[in-house]
Tab-separated table of C-alpha atoms in Angstrom:
chain	number	residue	atom	x	y	z
F	15	MET	CA	-23.255	-69.459	5.734
F	16	VAL	CA	-24.476	-66.308	4.240
F	17	ARG	CA	-25.637	-65.071	7.615
F	18	MET	CA	-22.242	-65.929	9.326
F	19	VAL	CA	-20.294	-63.979	6.370
F	20	GLY	CA	-22.812	-61.303	7.220
F	21	ARG	CA	-22.129	-61.142	11.053
F	22	VAL	CA	-18.142	-61.581	10.623
F	23	ALA	CA	-18.463	-58.441	8.064
F	24	PHE	CA	-20.357	-56.453	10.966
F	25	ALA	CA	-17.851	-57.339	13.323
F	26	VAL	CA	-15.010	-56.318	11.497
F	27	ALA	CA	-16.893	-52.976	10.372
F	28	VAL	CA	-17.610	-52.297	14.181
F	29	ALA	CA	-13.710	-53.132	14.874
F	30	LEU	CA	-12.688	-50.502	12.206
F	31	PHE	CA	-14.834	-47.959	13.649
F	32	VAL	CA	-13.731	-48.308	17.278
F	33	VAL	CA	-9.986	-48.076	16.030
F	34	VAL	CA	-10.804	-44.767	13.765
F	35	ALA	CA	-12.754	-43.503	16.719
F	36	ALA	CA	-10.098	-43.939	19.095
F	37	ASP	CA	-7.774	-42.105	16.925
F	38	VAL	CA	-9.826	-39.236	15.981
F	39	GLY	CA	-10.359	-38.914	19.767
F	40	GLY	CA	-6.603	-38.912	20.187
F	41	VAL	CA	-6.246	-36.162	17.912
F	42	ALA	CA	-8.950	-34.205	19.353
F	43	SER	CA	-7.653	-34.711	22.861
F	44	ALA	CA	-4.126	-33.667	21.556
F	45	GLN	CA	-5.898	-30.577	19.962
F	46	ASP	CA	-8.050	-29.769	22.925
F	47	ARG	CA	-4.850	-29.484	25.476
F	48	ARG	CA	-3.494	-27.106	23.445
F	49	GLN	CA	-7.055	-25.328	22.309
F	50	ASN	CA	-7.323	-21.550	23.592
F	51	GLU	CA	-4.523	-21.957	26.455
F	52	PRO	CA	-2.843	-18.615	26.760
F	53	GLY	CA	0.352	-18.235	25.394
F	54	GLN	CA	0.490	-21.271	23.349
F	55	PHE	CA	0.347	-20.596	19.734
F	56	ASP	CA	2.882	-20.290	16.773
F	57	PHE	CA	2.640	-16.660	15.338
F	58	TYR	CA	0.631	-13.579	15.479
F	59	VAL	CA	-1.294	-11.537	12.609
F	60	LEU	CA	-1.427	-8.096	12.368
F	61	SER	CA	-4.517	-6.959	10.902
F	62	LEU	CA	-4.471	-3.466	9.390
F	63	SER	CA	-7.912	-2.559	8.348
F	64	TRP	CA	-8.727	0.040	5.448
F	65	SER	CA	-10.712	2.442	7.881
F	66	PRO	CA	-12.671	4.224	4.645
F	67	SER	CA	-13.692	0.600	3.677
F	68	PHE	CA	-15.038	-0.032	6.998
F	69	CYS	CA	-16.798	3.181	7.619
F	70	GLU	CA	-18.494	2.871	4.262
F	71	ALA	CA	-19.657	-0.636	4.904
F	72	SER	CA	-20.679	0.055	8.574
F	73	GLY	CA	-22.967	3.216	6.799
F	74	GLU	CA	-24.697	0.841	4.255
F	75	ARG	CA	-25.375	-1.105	7.453
F	76	GLY	CA	-26.520	1.659	9.652
F	77	THR	CA	-24.795	4.333	11.773
F	78	PRO	CA	-20.756	3.946	11.556
F	79	PRO	CA	-19.378	4.265	14.992
F	80	GLN	CA	-18.128	7.789	15.475
F	81	GLN	CA	-15.084	7.583	17.162
F	82	GLN	CA	-13.720	5.966	13.798
F	83	CYS	CA	-15.921	7.146	11.328
F	84	GLY	CA	-16.389	10.819	12.299
F	85	ALA	CA	-14.706	14.053	11.276
F	86	ARG	CA	-11.150	12.547	12.225
F	87	PRO	CA	-9.652	11.112	8.892
F	88	TYR	CA	-8.057	7.845	9.043
F	89	SER	CA	-6.236	5.285	6.435
F	90	PHE	CA	-5.131	1.909	7.863
F	91	VAL	CA	-6.048	1.305	11.345
F	92	VAL	CA	-4.781	-1.571	13.698
F	93	HIS	CA	-8.057	-4.031	13.987
F	94	GLY	CA	-5.931	-6.532	16.004
F	95	LEU	CA	-2.772	-8.562	16.468
F	96	TRP	CA	-4.139	-12.156	16.877
F	97	PRO	CA	-2.182	-15.421	18.083
F	98	GLN	CA	-2.654	-18.058	15.387
F	99	TYR	CA	-1.961	-21.742	15.559
F	100	GLU	CA	-0.412	-23.050	11.835
F	101	LYS	CA	-4.041	-24.300	11.320
F	102	GLY	CA	-6.768	-22.464	12.958
F	103	PHE	CA	-6.422	-19.921	16.221
F	104	PRO	CA	-7.317	-19.605	19.915
F	105	GLU	CA	-9.981	-17.127	21.036
F	106	PHE	CA	-11.351	-15.748	24.408
F	107	CYS	CA	-8.739	-17.844	26.346
F	108	GLN	CA	-9.470	-16.261	29.793
F	109	GLN	CA	-13.058	-15.826	30.718
F	110	PRO	CA	-13.743	-13.341	32.110
F	111	ALA	CA	-10.881	-11.615	30.705
F	112	PRO	CA	-8.778	-9.463	32.973
F	113	ARG	CA	-9.763	-5.882	33.190
F	114	LEU	CA	-8.104	-3.093	30.986
F	115	ASP	CA	-6.845	-0.029	32.615
F	116	ARG	CA	-8.679	2.689	30.988
F	117	ASN	CA	-5.149	4.601	30.700
F	118	ILE	CA	-4.112	1.423	28.453
F	119	VAL	CA	-7.137	2.159	26.408
F	120	SER	CA	-6.478	5.516	26.155
F	121	SER	CA	-2.765	5.120	24.921
F	122	MET	CA	-3.998	2.974	22.099
F	123	LEU	CA	-6.755	5.349	20.411
F	124	ASP	CA	-4.257	6.643	17.834
F	125	LEU	CA	-3.646	3.181	16.533
F	126	MET	CA	-7.198	1.599	17.195
F	127	PRO	CA	-9.552	4.722	17.124
F	128	ALA	CA	-12.569	3.126	19.147
F	129	PRO	CA	-12.313	1.914	22.879
F	130	ARG	CA	-14.982	-0.786	21.855
F	131	LEU	CA	-12.591	-2.184	19.481
F	132	ILE	CA	-9.897	-2.397	22.059
F	133	PHE	CA	-11.934	-3.922	24.803
F	134	ASN	CA	-12.959	-6.613	22.136
F	135	GLU	CA	-9.774	-7.310	20.879
F	136	TRP	CA	-8.232	-7.951	24.214
F	137	ASP	CA	-10.836	-10.192	25.220
F	138	LYS	CA	-10.888	-12.294	22.004
F	139	HIS	CA	-7.343	-12.104	21.092
F	140	GLY	CA	-5.293	-10.664	23.675
F	141	THR	CA	-5.988	-12.985	26.225
F	142	CYS	CA	-4.496	-15.747	23.828
F	143	SER	CA	-1.165	-14.149	24.003
F	144	GLY	CA	-0.117	-15.197	27.423
F	145	LEU	CA	0.609	-11.532	28.054
F	146	ALA	CA	-0.532	-9.076	30.591
F	147	PRO	CA	-2.702	-6.291	29.065
F	148	ARG	CA	-0.055	-3.468	28.979
F	149	ALA	CA	2.619	-6.064	27.515
F	150	TYR	CA	0.206	-7.072	25.007
F	151	PHE	CA	-0.602	-3.602	23.819
F	152	GLU	CA	2.934	-2.600	23.633
F	153	THR	CA	3.333	-5.696	21.378
F	154	VAL	CA	0.745	-4.165	19.544
F	155	ARG	CA	2.323	-0.828	19.077
F	156	LYS	CA	5.980	-2.269	18.371
F	157	VAL	CA	4.587	-4.609	15.530
F	158	ARG	CA	2.506	-1.921	14.132
F	159	ALA	CA	5.522	0.388	14.240
F	160	GLN	CA	7.726	-2.186	12.206
F	161	VAL	CA	5.333	-1.985	9.401
F	162	LYS	CA	5.718	0.737	6.840
F	163	ILE	CA	2.498	1.837	4.915
F	164	PRO	CA	3.294	2.476	1.314
F	165	ASP	CA	3.059	6.090	0.212
F	166	ALA	CA	0.247	5.497	-2.296
F	167	TYR	CA	-1.888	4.455	0.872
F	168	LEU	CA	-1.329	6.926	3.189
F	169	ASP	CA	-3.829	9.717	2.162
F	170	PRO	CA	-5.424	9.228	-1.006
F	171	LYS	CA	-7.834	11.564	-1.871
F	172	GLN	CA	-9.756	9.856	-4.853
F	173	LEU	CA	-11.089	6.435	-5.021
F	174	LEU	CA	-8.392	3.921	-5.851
F	175	THR	CA	-9.071	0.653	-8.080
F	176	VAL	CA	-6.158	-1.922	-7.286
F	177	THR	CA	-5.497	-5.635	-7.444
F	178	PRO	CA	-4.538	-7.464	-4.299
F	179	ASP	CA	-1.497	-8.510	-5.661
F	180	GLU	CA	-0.466	-4.744	-6.341
F	181	VAL	CA	-1.350	-3.984	-2.851
F	182	GLU	CA	0.560	-6.794	-1.336
F	183	GLU	CA	3.647	-5.999	-3.730
F	184	ALA	CA	3.903	-2.414	-2.516
F	185	PHE	CA	4.001	-3.300	1.113
F	186	VAL	CA	6.734	-5.979	0.524
F	187	GLU	CA	8.447	-3.326	-1.586
F	188	VAL	CA	8.911	-1.004	1.130
F	189	ASN	CA	9.066	-3.624	4.240
F	190	PRO	CA	12.540	-5.368	4.201
F	191	GLY	CA	12.189	-8.904	5.023
F	192	LEU	CA	8.479	-9.231	4.283
F	193	THR	CA	7.687	-11.583	1.821
F	194	ARG	CA	4.665	-12.556	-0.471
F	195	ASP	CA	3.738	-15.575	1.658
F	196	ALA	CA	3.576	-13.683	4.636
F	197	ILE	CA	0.993	-11.185	3.612
F	198	ALA	CA	-2.799	-11.447	2.591
F	199	VAL	CA	-5.289	-8.971	1.650
F	200	THR	CA	-8.617	-9.464	2.267
F	201	CYS	CA	-11.990	-8.038	0.610
F	202	ASP	CA	-15.654	-8.010	0.680
F	203	SER	CA	-17.517	-8.068	-2.559
F	204	ARG	CA	-15.880	-4.938	-4.057
F	205	ARG	CA	-13.876	-3.017	-1.415
F	206	LEU	CA	-10.317	-3.817	0.030
F	207	GLY	CA	-10.792	-4.726	3.661
F	208	GLU	CA	-7.756	-5.741	5.536
F	209	VAL	CA	-3.836	-6.120	5.126
F	210	ARG	CA	-3.025	-8.930	7.192
F	211	ILE	CA	0.644	-9.473	7.803
F	212	CYS	CA	2.497	-12.534	9.722
F	213	VAL	CA	5.112	-12.368	12.365
F	214	GLY	CA	6.812	-15.026	14.637
F	215	LYS	CA	6.661	-14.573	18.294
F	216	ASP	CA	10.007	-12.961	17.632
F	217	LEU	CA	8.062	-10.527	15.835
F	218	HIS	CA	10.136	-10.829	12.718
F	219	PHE	CA	7.955	-11.349	9.455
F	220	ARG	CA	7.414	-15.315	8.594
F	221	PRO	CA	5.409	-17.280	5.922
F	222	CYS	CA	1.740	-18.253	6.959
F	223	PRO	CA	0.220	-20.492	4.276
F	224	GLU	CA	-3.148	-20.695	6.117
F	225	ILE	CA	-3.828	-17.093	5.952
F	226	ASP	CA	-2.479	-16.468	2.450
F	227	ALA	CA	-5.178	-19.015	1.405
F	228	ARG	CA	-7.527	-16.964	2.756
F	229	ALA	CA	-6.843	-13.923	0.675
F	230	CYS	CA	-8.836	-12.131	-1.458
F	231	ARG	CA	-9.378	-13.833	-4.841
F	232	ARG	CA	-11.061	-10.559	-6.829
F	233	ASP	CA	-9.313	-9.491	-9.945
F	234	LYS	CA	-9.859	-5.730	-8.854
F	235	VAL	CA	-11.280	-4.043	-5.534
F	236	VAL	CA	-11.560	-0.634	-4.682
F	237	MET	CA	-9.978	1.470	-1.831
F	238	PRO	CA	-12.576	4.425	-0.825
F	239	PRO	CA	-10.476	7.610	-0.221
F	240	VAL	CA	-9.575	8.871	3.005
F	241	ARG	CA	-11.839	11.797	4.163
F	242	GLY	CA	-10.142	15.421	4.234
F	243	GLY	CA	-7.080	16.519	6.403
F	244	SER	CA	-4.180	14.207	6.341
F	245	ALA	CA	-4.088	10.734	7.458
F	246	ALA	CA	-4.037	9.971	11.120
F	247	LEU	CA	-1.483	6.952	10.835
F	248	ARG	CA	1.570	7.950	9.168
F	249	ARG	CA	5.381	6.750	9.025
């Protein structure tokens, strides 16, 4: 009797495993059909990198890239415009990626001050937009143009100590329609890294809970100053 009960329990367990595995497989398949399919995403994230933080961190690791970290001063630069799912994101949606025209690369250097950055962003994220290269980078420029940088962060000559909340609130105050659940600040162990702003496919600001959940949780961070001259990116 004990042996029979054991066999029945084992059979039930196997049956449950098969059902669960089938369900999980069905979910995975549903996700896989959409995964990395160009044009199939829910919204964009505009990532604005605080260039002085990037250059300082790059210098600590070795030689920073000269295009971005040379004599010309930069404040916020465009890291990228990233297609996103509500949970997760696509990447490298066309391999090999369609080649970029050098004229397109040159036209974006005022916003993304390194050719290697532009090529990498196209390969990893731009190919997931479903847009041709020129249309994608025109969209990058259009989204960047509608985001105003708060005056305090245009050209600081001294190191700033800020809270992530202060930075978010400053952006919200000068960008009508932008809400706190549509923006997130990232950081490393002590420096502000990026400001990430979510927009829909219609390019209007929209909430993005998963992006907001990955925001910097430090009480305070520093923003290294812009080096000499006037900030290259103003609006």
